[in-house]
Coordinates of C-alpha atoms in Angstrom, one line a residue:
Chain A
M1 CA 62.6 215.0 115.3
G2 CA 61.7 211.7 116.8
R3 CA 58.5 210.7 118.2
L4 CA 57.2 209.1 121.5
L5 CA 56.7 205.4 121.6
L6 CA 53.1 205.3 121.1
N7 CA 50.4 202.7 120.4
L8 CA 53.3 200.0 119.5
D9 CA 52.0 196.6 120.2
Y10 CA 52.8 193.1 119.0
P11 CA 52.4 191.6 116.4
M12 CA 54.6 194.4 114.8
V13 CA 56.7 194.8 111.7
L14 CA 59.7 197.1 112.1
I15 CA 61.2 198.5 109.0
G16 CA 64.8 199.6 109.5
V17 CA 66.3 202.3 107.3
D18 CA 70.0 203.3 106.9
P19 CA 69.7 206.6 105.0
G20 CA 72.6 207.5 102.7
G21 CA 73.8 207.8 99.1
T22 CA 72.9 204.2 99.1
T23 CA 70.0 203.3 101.5
G24 CA 69.6 200.1 103.3
I25 CA 66.4 198.7 104.3
A26 CA 65.6 195.8 106.6
V27 CA 62.2 194.4 107.2
Y28 CA 61.5 192.4 110.5
D29 CA 58.3 190.7 111.4
V30 CA 58.1 190.6 115.1
P31 CA 55.0 188.3 116.0
S32 CA 55.2 188.5 119.9
P33 CA 57.5 189.2 122.7
D34 CA 58.2 185.5 123.0
E35 CA 59.5 184.8 119.6
L36 CA 62.5 185.7 117.7
P37 CA 61.7 187.9 114.9
R38 CA 62.1 187.0 111.3
L39 CA 64.1 189.1 108.8
A40 CA 61.4 189.3 106.2
G41 CA 63.0 191.0 103.4
Y42 CA 65.8 193.7 102.8
Y43 CA 67.2 195.5 100.0
Q44 CA 69.4 198.7 99.1
W45 CA 68.6 201.3 96.9
A46 CA 71.0 204.0 95.3
D47 CA 68.4 207.0 95.0
S48 CA 67.5 209.3 97.9
W49 CA 64.5 211.0 96.1
T50 CA 62.0 208.2 96.4
I51 CA 63.0 206.6 99.7
A52 CA 60.1 208.2 101.8
A53 CA 57.7 207.0 99.0
Q54 CA 59.3 203.6 98.9
L55 CA 58.8 203.2 102.5
M56 CA 55.0 204.1 102.3
A57 CA 54.6 201.7 99.4
L58 CA 56.5 199.0 101.4
K59 CA 54.3 199.4 104.4
S60 CA 51.3 199.1 102.2
K61 CA 52.6 195.8 100.8
V62 CA 53.5 194.5 104.2
Q63 CA 50.2 195.1 105.6
K64 CA 48.5 193.3 102.7
Q65 CA 50.3 190.0 104.1
R66 CA 50.1 191.1 107.7
P67 CA 46.9 193.2 108.2
D68 CA 47.0 192.4 112.2
A69 CA 50.6 193.8 112.6
Q70 CA 51.5 197.5 113.3
V71 CA 54.1 198.9 111.3
A72 CA 56.9 201.1 112.5
F73 CA 60.1 202.6 111.1
V74 CA 63.4 202.7 112.9
V75 CA 65.7 205.2 111.0
E76 CA 69.2 206.2 111.7
Q77 CA 69.6 209.8 112.3
F78 CA 72.1 211.9 110.7
D79 CA 75.0 213.3 112.9
N80 CA 77.4 215.7 111.6
R81 CA 80.6 214.2 113.0
P82 CA 83.6 216.6 113.8
G83 CA 86.6 215.9 111.9
I84 CA 84.6 214.6 108.8
V85 CA 85.8 216.5 105.7
D86 CA 83.0 216.8 103.0
P87 CA 80.4 214.7 104.6
D88 CA 77.5 213.2 102.7
F89 CA 74.5 215.1 103.4
T90 CA 72.1 212.8 101.6
P91 CA 70.6 211.5 105.1
K92 CA 69.6 214.7 105.8
Y93 CA 67.3 215.2 102.7
I94 CA 66.0 211.6 103.2
I95 CA 65.1 212.3 106.8
R96 CA 63.4 215.6 105.7
D97 CA 61.2 213.5 103.1
I98 CA 60.5 211.2 106.0
D99 CA 59.2 214.0 108.2
R100 CA 57.5 215.6 105.5
D101 CA 55.7 212.5 103.9
M102 CA 55.5 210.3 106.8
A103 CA 54.1 212.5 109.5
N104 CA 51.4 210.1 110.4
E105 CA 53.5 207.0 110.8
Q106 CA 55.3 205.9 113.8
V107 CA 59.1 206.8 113.0
F108 CA 61.8 206.3 115.7
Y109 CA 65.2 207.8 115.2
Q110 CA 68.3 206.2 116.4
T111 CA 71.9 207.8 116.6
P112 CA 74.6 206.0 114.5
S113 CA 76.6 205.2 117.6
Q114 CA 73.6 203.4 119.2
A115 CA 74.3 200.4 116.8
K116 CA 78.2 200.5 117.3
N117 CA 78.4 197.4 119.5
L118 CA 76.8 195.2 116.7
V119 CA 79.5 196.5 114.4
K120 CA 82.8 196.6 116.2
P121 CA 84.1 193.2 117.2
A122 CA 84.3 192.9 121.0
H123 CA 87.7 191.4 120.6
R124 CA 90.1 190.9 117.9
G125 CA 89.1 188.0 115.7
T126 CA 85.5 187.9 116.7
P127 CA 83.1 188.3 114.0
D128 CA 80.6 191.3 113.2
G129 CA 77.9 191.4 116.0
L130 CA 75.2 191.0 113.5
K131 CA 76.4 187.3 112.5
R132 CA 75.4 186.3 116.2
F133 CA 71.7 186.8 115.2
G134 CA 71.9 185.1 111.9
W135 CA 70.8 188.2 110.0
Y136 CA 74.1 189.2 108.6
Q137 CA 73.8 189.4 104.6
V138 CA 77.0 189.2 102.6
G139 CA 77.4 192.2 100.4
M140 CA 74.5 194.1 101.8
G141 CA 76.4 196.5 104.0
H142 CA 73.7 199.2 104.2
A143 CA 70.9 196.8 104.8
N144 CA 73.0 195.2 107.5
D145 CA 73.3 198.6 109.2
A146 CA 69.4 198.9 108.9
S147 CA 69.2 195.5 110.6
R148 CA 71.5 196.6 113.4
H149 CA 69.1 199.7 114.1
V150 CA 66.1 197.3 114.4
I151 CA 68.0 195.1 116.8
V152 CA 69.0 198.0 119.0
F153 CA 65.2 199.2 119.0
L154 CA 64.0 195.6 119.8
V155 CA 66.4 195.3 122.7
E156 CA 66.8 199.0 124.2
K157 CA 63.1 200.1 123.5
L158 CA 61.1 196.9 123.6
H159 CA 63.3 194.9 126.0
H160 CA 62.3 191.9 123.4
M161 CA 63.9 189.1 125.3
P162 CA 64.6 186.6 122.6
T163 CA 66.5 189.0 120.7
I164 CA 68.5 189.7 123.8
L165 CA 69.2 186.0 124.4
K166 CA 70.0 185.2 120.7
G167 CA 73.0 187.4 120.5
W168 CA 73.0 190.8 122.2
P169 CA 76.4 191.4 123.5
R170 CA 76.8 190.4 127.2
R171 CA 79.7 191.1 129.7
D172 CA 80.9 187.4 129.8
N173 CA 81.4 187.1 126.0
Chain B
M1 CA 77.8 246.5 117.9
N2 CA 79.3 243.3 116.3
P3 CA 83.0 243.3 115.8
R4 CA 84.4 243.4 112.3
K5 CA 84.1 240.3 110.5
L6 CA 87.4 238.1 110.0
T7 CA 87.4 235.2 107.6
K8 CA 89.0 231.9 108.1
A9 CA 91.7 233.0 105.7
D10 CA 92.4 236.0 108.1
L11 CA 92.6 233.7 111.2
E12 CA 95.0 231.3 109.2
S13 CA 97.2 234.2 108.2
V14 CA 97.7 234.9 111.9
A15 CA 97.8 231.5 113.3
G16 CA 100.1 231.0 116.1
L17 CA 100.6 234.5 116.9
P18 CA 99.6 236.1 120.3
S19 CA 96.2 238.0 120.1
R20 CA 97.9 241.5 120.2
Q21 CA 100.3 240.8 117.6
A22 CA 97.5 239.2 115.4
A23 CA 95.3 242.2 116.0
E24 CA 98.1 244.6 115.0
Q25 CA 98.8 242.5 111.6
L26 CA 95.2 242.6 110.8
G27 CA 94.4 246.1 111.8
V28 CA 91.6 245.3 114.2
G29 CA 91.3 245.3 118.0
K30 CA 92.5 242.6 120.0
S31 CA 89.0 241.6 121.2
T32 CA 88.1 241.3 117.7
V33 CA 90.8 238.7 117.1
N34 CA 89.7 236.8 120.4
Y35 CA 85.9 236.8 119.4
W36 CA 86.6 235.4 116.0
R37 CA 89.2 232.8 117.3
Q38 CA 86.6 231.6 119.8
Q39 CA 83.9 231.1 117.0
Q40 CA 86.4 229.0 115.2
S41 CA 87.1 226.9 118.2
L42 CA 83.4 226.4 118.7
G43 CA 83.3 225.1 115.2
V44 CA 80.6 227.8 114.0
L45 CA 83.0 230.1 112.0
D46 CA 81.6 228.7 108.7
A47 CA 78.0 229.4 109.8
L48 CA 78.8 232.9 110.5
Q49 CA 80.6 233.5 107.2
P50 CA 78.8 234.6 104.1
E51 CA 77.6 231.6 102.2
A52 CA 79.5 230.4 99.2
G53 CA 78.1 232.0 96.2
A54 CA 76.4 234.9 98.0
T55 CA 76.0 238.3 96.6
Q56 CA 77.2 241.3 98.9
L57 CA 75.1 244.6 97.7
E58 CA 75.8 247.9 99.1
A59 CA 74.2 251.4 98.2
V60 CA 75.0 254.9 99.8
G61 CA 73.7 258.3 98.8
E62 CA 71.3 258.8 96.1
G63 CA 68.6 256.2 95.2
V64 CA 69.2 254.2 98.3
P65 CA 66.2 252.2 99.0
T66 CA 64.4 253.1 102.3
T67 CA 61.3 250.9 102.3
A68 CA 60.7 247.4 101.8
A69 CA 58.9 248.2 98.3
E70 CA 62.1 250.0 97.2
V71 CA 64.2 247.3 98.5
T72 CA 62.1 244.8 96.2
D73 CA 62.5 247.0 93.3
F74 CA 66.3 247.5 94.1
L75 CA 67.1 243.8 94.1
N76 CA 64.7 242.9 91.3
K77 CA 66.8 245.2 89.0
R78 CA 69.8 243.2 90.0
G79 CA 68.2 240.0 89.1
I80 CA 67.8 239.0 92.8
S81 CA 64.3 237.6 93.9
P82 CA 63.0 236.1 97.3
V83 CA 62.0 233.1 95.2
T84 CA 65.5 232.4 94.1
H85 CA 67.5 233.9 97.0
R86 CA 67.5 234.0 100.5
I87 CA 67.9 237.7 101.4
N88 CA 69.3 239.6 104.5
Y89 CA 69.2 243.4 104.5
S90 CA 69.6 246.2 106.7
F91 CA 69.3 250.1 106.6
G92 CA 71.9 252.5 107.9
G93 CA 72.2 256.2 108.0
W94 CA 73.5 259.5 109.8
D95 CA 72.4 262.8 110.2
S96 CA 74.9 265.4 110.1
G97 CA 72.8 268.4 111.0
D98 CA 72.8 269.9 107.5
E99 CA 71.7 266.7 105.6
V100 CA 70.5 263.1 106.3
S101 CA 72.2 260.3 104.5
H102 CA 71.0 256.8 104.0
S103 CA 72.8 253.4 103.4
F104 CA 71.8 250.1 102.5
K105 CA 73.5 246.5 102.6
A106 CA 72.0 243.1 101.6
T107 CA 73.2 240.0 101.3
A108 CA 71.6 237.5 98.8
S109 CA 72.4 233.8 98.9
P110 CA 71.0 231.4 96.0
L111 CA 68.5 228.9 97.4
P112 CA 69.1 225.3 96.6
P113 CA 67.0 224.0 93.8
A114 CA 63.6 222.8 95.0
P115 CA 63.5 218.9 95.2
A116 CA 61.9 217.0 92.3
A117 CA 58.0 216.0 93.1
V118 CA 57.9 212.5 94.4
D119 CA 56.5 209.9 92.1
W120 CA 54.6 207.4 94.1
S121 CA 53.9 205.3 91.2
E122 CA 57.6 205.1 90.5
A123 CA 58.4 204.1 94.2
T124 CA 55.8 201.5 94.0
E125 CA 57.3 200.3 91.0
R126 CA 60.7 200.1 92.7
I127 CA 59.6 197.8 95.4
R128 CA 57.7 195.5 93.0
T129 CA 60.2 193.1 93.4
F130 CA 60.6 193.1 97.1
E131 CA 59.3 190.1 98.8
F132 CA 57.9 190.1 102.2
I133 CA 58.4 186.8 103.9
P134 CA 56.3 187.0 107.1
A135 CA 57.1 185.0 110.2
T136 CA 55.3 181.7 110.5
K137 CA 52.5 182.0 112.9
E138 CA 53.0 179.7 115.9
F139 CA 49.8 178.8 117.5
L140 CA 49.9 178.8 121.3
T141 CA 46.2 177.5 121.6
D142 CA 43.7 175.5 119.3
V143 CA 40.4 177.2 119.3
A144 CA 39.0 180.5 120.9
V145 CA 35.3 180.6 121.1
I146 CA 33.3 183.9 121.6
Q147 CA 29.4 183.5 122.1
P148 CA 27.7 187.0 121.1
T149 CA 24.1 186.5 121.9
D150 CA 20.8 188.5 122.5
Y151 CA 21.8 192.0 121.0
Q152 CA 18.2 192.4 120.4
I153 CA 19.0 195.3 118.1
G154 CA 16.2 198.0 118.3
K155 CA 15.4 197.3 122.0
T156 CA 15.5 200.0 124.6
D157 CA 15.4 199.4 128.3
V158 CA 17.4 200.3 131.6
N159 CA 20.7 200.2 129.9
G160 CA 19.8 202.4 126.5
G161 CA 19.1 201.4 123.3
T162 CA 20.5 200.2 120.1
L163 CA 23.5 202.6 120.3
E164 CA 24.5 201.3 123.7
S165 CA 24.0 197.7 122.6
T166 CA 26.2 198.0 119.7
G167 CA 28.8 199.8 121.9
R168 CA 28.7 196.9 124.3
A169 CA 28.9 194.3 121.5
L170 CA 31.9 195.9 119.8
Q171 CA 33.7 196.7 123.3
S172 CA 33.4 192.9 123.9
I173 CA 34.9 192.0 120.5
A174 CA 37.7 194.5 121.3
N175 CA 38.4 192.7 124.6
F176 CA 38.3 189.4 123.1
A177 CA 40.7 190.4 120.3
E178 CA 43.1 191.3 123.1
I179 CA 42.8 187.9 124.6
V180 CA 43.3 186.4 121.2
K181 CA 46.3 188.5 120.3
D182 CA 47.8 187.1 123.4
K183 CA 46.9 183.6 123.3
R184 CA 47.0 183.4 119.3
P185 CA 44.5 180.3 118.5
R186 CA 44.6 178.6 115.3
Q187 CA 40.8 179.1 115.0
I188 CA 38.1 181.4 116.2
V189 CA 34.5 180.4 116.6
V190 CA 31.9 183.0 116.7
A191 CA 28.8 181.3 118.0
N192 CA 25.8 183.6 117.7
T193 CA 22.9 182.0 119.7
G194 CA 20.3 184.1 118.4
D195 CA 18.1 187.1 119.0
I196 CA 20.1 189.2 116.9
I197 CA 17.1 191.6 116.4
E198 CA 14.5 192.8 118.7
N199 CA 11.7 192.4 116.1
F200 CA 8.1 193.5 116.7
C201 CA 6.2 190.4 117.2
N202 CA 7.0 189.0 120.8
T203 CA 5.3 191.6 122.9
S204 CA 2.9 194.3 122.0
S205 CA 4.9 196.9 123.9
Q206 CA 7.6 196.4 121.2
L207 CA 5.7 198.8 118.8
S208 CA 6.3 201.8 121.1
T209 CA 9.5 200.9 122.9
N210 CA 11.9 200.0 120.0
D211 CA 14.0 202.6 118.7
M212 CA 14.4 201.4 115.2
D213 CA 12.0 199.9 112.6
L214 CA 12.3 196.3 111.3
P215 CA 14.3 197.0 108.1
N216 CA 16.9 199.2 110.1
Q217 CA 17.1 196.5 112.7
V218 CA 18.2 193.9 110.1
S219 CA 20.6 196.0 108.2
H220 CA 22.2 197.3 111.4
A221 CA 22.5 193.9 112.8
F222 CA 24.1 193.0 109.5
A223 CA 26.6 195.8 109.7
L224 CA 27.6 194.7 113.2
E225 CA 28.1 190.9 112.3
L226 CA 30.4 192.1 109.3
E227 CA 32.4 194.5 111.5
I228 CA 33.0 191.8 114.2
L229 CA 34.2 189.3 111.4
K230 CA 36.4 191.9 109.7
Q231 CA 38.1 192.5 113.1
L232 CA 38.6 188.9 113.9
A233 CA 39.5 187.6 110.5
A234 CA 43.1 189.0 110.7
L235 CA 43.7 187.1 114.2
A236 CA 43.5 183.3 113.4
D237 CA 44.1 181.3 110.4
E238 CA 40.4 180.1 110.5
V239 CA 37.2 182.0 111.5
T240 CA 33.8 180.2 111.9
Y241 CA 30.7 182.2 112.2
A242 CA 27.5 180.2 113.2
T243 CA 24.2 181.1 114.2
V244 CA 20.7 179.4 115.1
P245 CA 17.1 180.5 114.7
S246 CA 15.5 182.3 117.7
N247 CA 12.3 183.5 119.0
H248 CA 13.0 187.3 118.5
G249 CA 14.3 186.4 115.0
Q250 CA 11.5 184.3 114.0
W251 CA 9.3 185.7 110.9
R252 CA 5.8 186.2 112.6
S253 CA 2.5 187.9 112.0
G254 CA 2.2 189.0 115.7
P255 CA 3.1 187.8 118.9
K256 CA 3.6 183.9 118.8
Q257 CA 2.3 183.7 115.4
N258 CA 5.1 182.0 113.6
L259 CA 4.7 182.1 109.7
G260 CA 7.5 179.8 108.3
D261 CA 9.8 177.1 109.3
S262 CA 13.0 177.4 111.3
H263 CA 14.9 179.1 108.4
A264 CA 12.3 181.8 108.3
D265 CA 14.3 183.7 110.6
W266 CA 16.0 187.1 110.5
G267 CA 19.1 185.7 112.1
I268 CA 19.6 183.2 109.6
A269 CA 18.8 185.8 106.8
I270 CA 21.5 188.0 108.1
A271 CA 24.2 185.3 108.3
R272 CA 23.4 184.4 104.6
Q273 CA 23.9 188.0 103.7
V274 CA 26.9 187.9 105.6
A275 CA 28.3 184.9 103.9
G276 CA 27.6 186.6 100.5
A277 CA 29.4 189.9 101.6
I278 CA 32.5 187.9 102.7
S279 CA 32.7 186.0 99.4
L280 CA 32.9 189.5 97.7
S281 CA 35.5 190.8 99.9
A282 CA 39.2 190.1 100.3
I283 CA 38.7 188.0 103.5
D284 CA 39.3 184.2 102.6
N285 CA 39.5 182.6 106.1
V286 CA 35.8 182.9 107.3
T287 CA 33.1 180.3 106.9
V288 CA 29.4 180.9 108.0
Q289 CA 27.4 177.9 109.2
I290 CA 23.6 177.5 109.9
P291 CA 21.6 174.6 110.8
V292 CA 20.2 172.3 108.1
Q293 CA 16.6 172.8 106.8
H294 CA 14.0 172.5 109.6
M295 CA 16.4 172.4 112.2
E296 CA 16.8 174.7 115.0
S297 CA 20.0 173.6 116.6
M298 CA 23.5 172.7 115.0
T299 CA 27.0 171.4 115.9
I300 CA 30.2 172.8 114.7
Q301 CA 33.6 171.5 114.7
A302 CA 36.0 173.6 116.8
G303 CA 39.3 172.1 116.3
T304 CA 38.9 168.6 118.0
T305 CA 35.9 169.8 120.2
R306 CA 32.3 169.6 118.9
I307 CA 30.4 172.5 120.0
G308 CA 26.5 172.5 119.8
L309 CA 24.4 175.7 119.4
V310 CA 20.7 176.3 120.3
H311 CA 18.9 179.5 121.1
G312 CA 17.3 178.2 124.3
H313 CA 13.7 179.1 123.6
Q314 CA 12.7 175.6 123.6
K315 CA 12.6 175.5 127.4
A316 CA 11.4 177.9 129.8
K317 CA 14.4 177.7 132.3
P318 CA 18.0 177.4 131.5
E319 CA 18.4 174.5 133.9
S320 CA 16.1 172.5 131.5
M321 CA 18.6 172.9 128.6
G322 CA 20.4 169.7 129.8
D323 CA 17.2 167.4 129.8
W324 CA 16.5 168.9 126.4
W325 CA 20.0 168.0 125.2
A326 CA 19.5 164.5 126.6
G327 CA 16.6 164.0 124.5
Q328 CA 18.2 165.5 121.5
D329 CA 21.0 162.9 122.0
H330 CA 18.5 160.0 122.3
G331 CA 16.9 161.1 119.0
R332 CA 20.3 161.6 117.4
M333 CA 19.4 165.5 116.6
P334 CA 21.9 168.0 115.5
T335 CA 23.5 168.4 118.9
W336 CA 23.6 164.9 120.0
D337 CA 27.3 164.3 119.9
A338 CA 28.5 167.6 121.1
D339 CA 31.0 168.1 124.0
I340 CA 29.7 171.5 124.8
L341 CA 26.2 173.1 124.3
L342 CA 26.1 176.8 123.8
V343 CA 22.7 178.6 124.8
G344 CA 21.4 182.0 124.5
H345 CA 17.9 183.3 125.4
F346 CA 18.3 183.6 129.1
H347 CA 20.3 186.5 129.3
S348 CA 22.2 185.1 132.4
M349 CA 25.3 183.3 132.6
R350 CA 25.0 179.5 133.8
L351 CA 27.4 176.8 133.5
Y352 CA 26.6 173.1 134.5
Q353 CA 27.5 169.7 133.5
S354 CA 25.1 167.2 131.7
G355 CA 25.2 163.6 130.7
D356 CA 28.4 162.0 130.4
G357 CA 30.4 165.1 131.7
R358 CA 29.4 167.1 128.8
W359 CA 29.0 171.1 129.5
V360 CA 26.0 173.4 129.2
F361 CA 27.1 177.2 128.8
V362 CA 24.2 179.7 128.9
G363 CA 25.6 183.0 127.8
P364 CA 25.2 186.5 129.0
S365 CA 23.5 188.8 126.6
S366 CA 24.6 192.2 125.2
D367 CA 21.1 193.7 125.1
P368 CA 20.0 196.8 127.2
G369 CA 18.8 194.8 130.2
S370 CA 15.3 193.6 131.2
S371 CA 13.3 196.0 133.5
W372 CA 10.5 193.5 133.0
Y373 CA 12.5 190.7 134.5
A374 CA 14.1 192.9 137.0
N375 CA 10.5 194.2 138.3
L376 CA 9.4 190.4 138.4
T377 CA 12.3 189.0 140.4
G378 CA 14.7 191.4 141.4
H379 CA 17.7 190.1 139.3
T380 CA 19.9 191.7 136.9
S381 CA 22.7 190.2 134.9
V382 CA 26.2 191.0 133.8
A383 CA 26.1 192.1 130.2
G384 CA 28.7 190.8 127.8
M385 CA 29.9 187.9 125.8
L386 CA 31.1 184.5 127.0
T387 CA 34.5 183.4 125.7
F388 CA 36.7 180.3 126.4
F389 CA 39.4 178.2 124.6
T390 CA 39.0 174.5 123.9
E391 CA 40.9 171.7 122.6
N392 CA 39.8 167.9 122.8
G393 CA 36.5 168.6 124.2
A394 CA 37.8 170.4 127.3
W395 CA 37.5 174.0 127.9
S396 CA 39.7 176.5 129.7
D397 CA 40.1 180.4 130.3
L398 CA 36.4 180.9 130.6
A399 CA 35.5 184.7 130.8
I400 CA 32.9 187.2 130.1
V401 CA 34.3 190.0 128.0

């Protein structure tokens, strides 16, 4: 599971996926290494069976408007955490579908914990880490999780400087 | 041999007891208790236990299956099939000397139901209301210009034939696309300064040296221009394609036997076909421009810069094109008020100033070279396409790609 970072170049569209009973999807348009990405769309869907198909349809829709951009997917992988009684295995089935139906796509998996510093407030009273970027959507918790994974990918894999400067947690804050 | 299986319930019933006491209570050896407690601490006990809903089957003595075919039959009679169950089985047996006895054990766990087939149309319908709002493109530069010239499709020479010329042209476009992605201009100008095909009416040797007949030269050049525009259309808001008549493009009955006016030219004909093809496609940001009737040159608007195009066969030397331009200016001909004049024909890069600080660019070619010229003078030129960026009549980032 997980593929190498191959042939990914600007401009690109990153589609974040937070698979689960309700799957969150966040689409980011990343025009260049020098500009802040735009949250180009987001939604949540409470149906696991068509998520992989939806992602492919989404890619097709995006490419009609951005034919010059590469499209890649950033997906939260499933961790069976110790101590969780009766965990929801839906993400496993969604990831199975993604692996099967999107074998030729650029799909990057990230562990849930990689996005944790954009969830937990660094200090008591500080807001959700995602709010620093201006991409927090009220009532869209799963789509927000998908956004967090895109941000982590931008920062950790692409070293996207505008994103880092915009709101990536620093030691001095 | 594996130790006897202890279940989670077994282990819970002796929780807290030392291994020896637990073993006595369960009627197994101390090492068995230790083994299963270790599995439990590793968190793999569940995986080693029979799955929920699993069916245990055992048979001893008469009618015990001893072959795979008999096993299938044995399980089928009990309503178990590999299609519906995951099956593990093993054979056992012993020989007492007088008789041989067989045994058989199987565990059959029902498989989860197969996932429903994905309905792609349903998935498409579900994202129908999703609206993608792309980032606003920020232009870093105004206009990028590329000057393809003198492909001379059909010609063969020291650097190959049509295949090699096409490869060179597409490589130049790919290199240009990389530059454009980085600099992000608002407009791209593709200024083809002629000699798109080799034709058969320049020298008599073309009849034997060309690797393509005339109809194929024309259709190949058309496909190449269309491919170039398809690749570049996505990279800027506005793409302008322009071309001018040339000596290899002219409609002729023989060497230097012109038959029509300046528009009786294969390059112009291809440009018209390209315009038609673009109008039928989904590409809506490409415009095609050709000179007005009876004219061999033209000027196009590239942002705030005016760029003149002429093939160059009007003069014998590239250095003379400045003088030609001066005359055009005086006669208020199409290129009279251009800031930069692009010239093809000479296959060798030149760059010089003319008049009131205007510029003449003579572009390199994509053709397979000229052994005739090399034999005559010893000179050869770098192949490729000239590219530069322009704004307010000035140019920058000149390169051969």
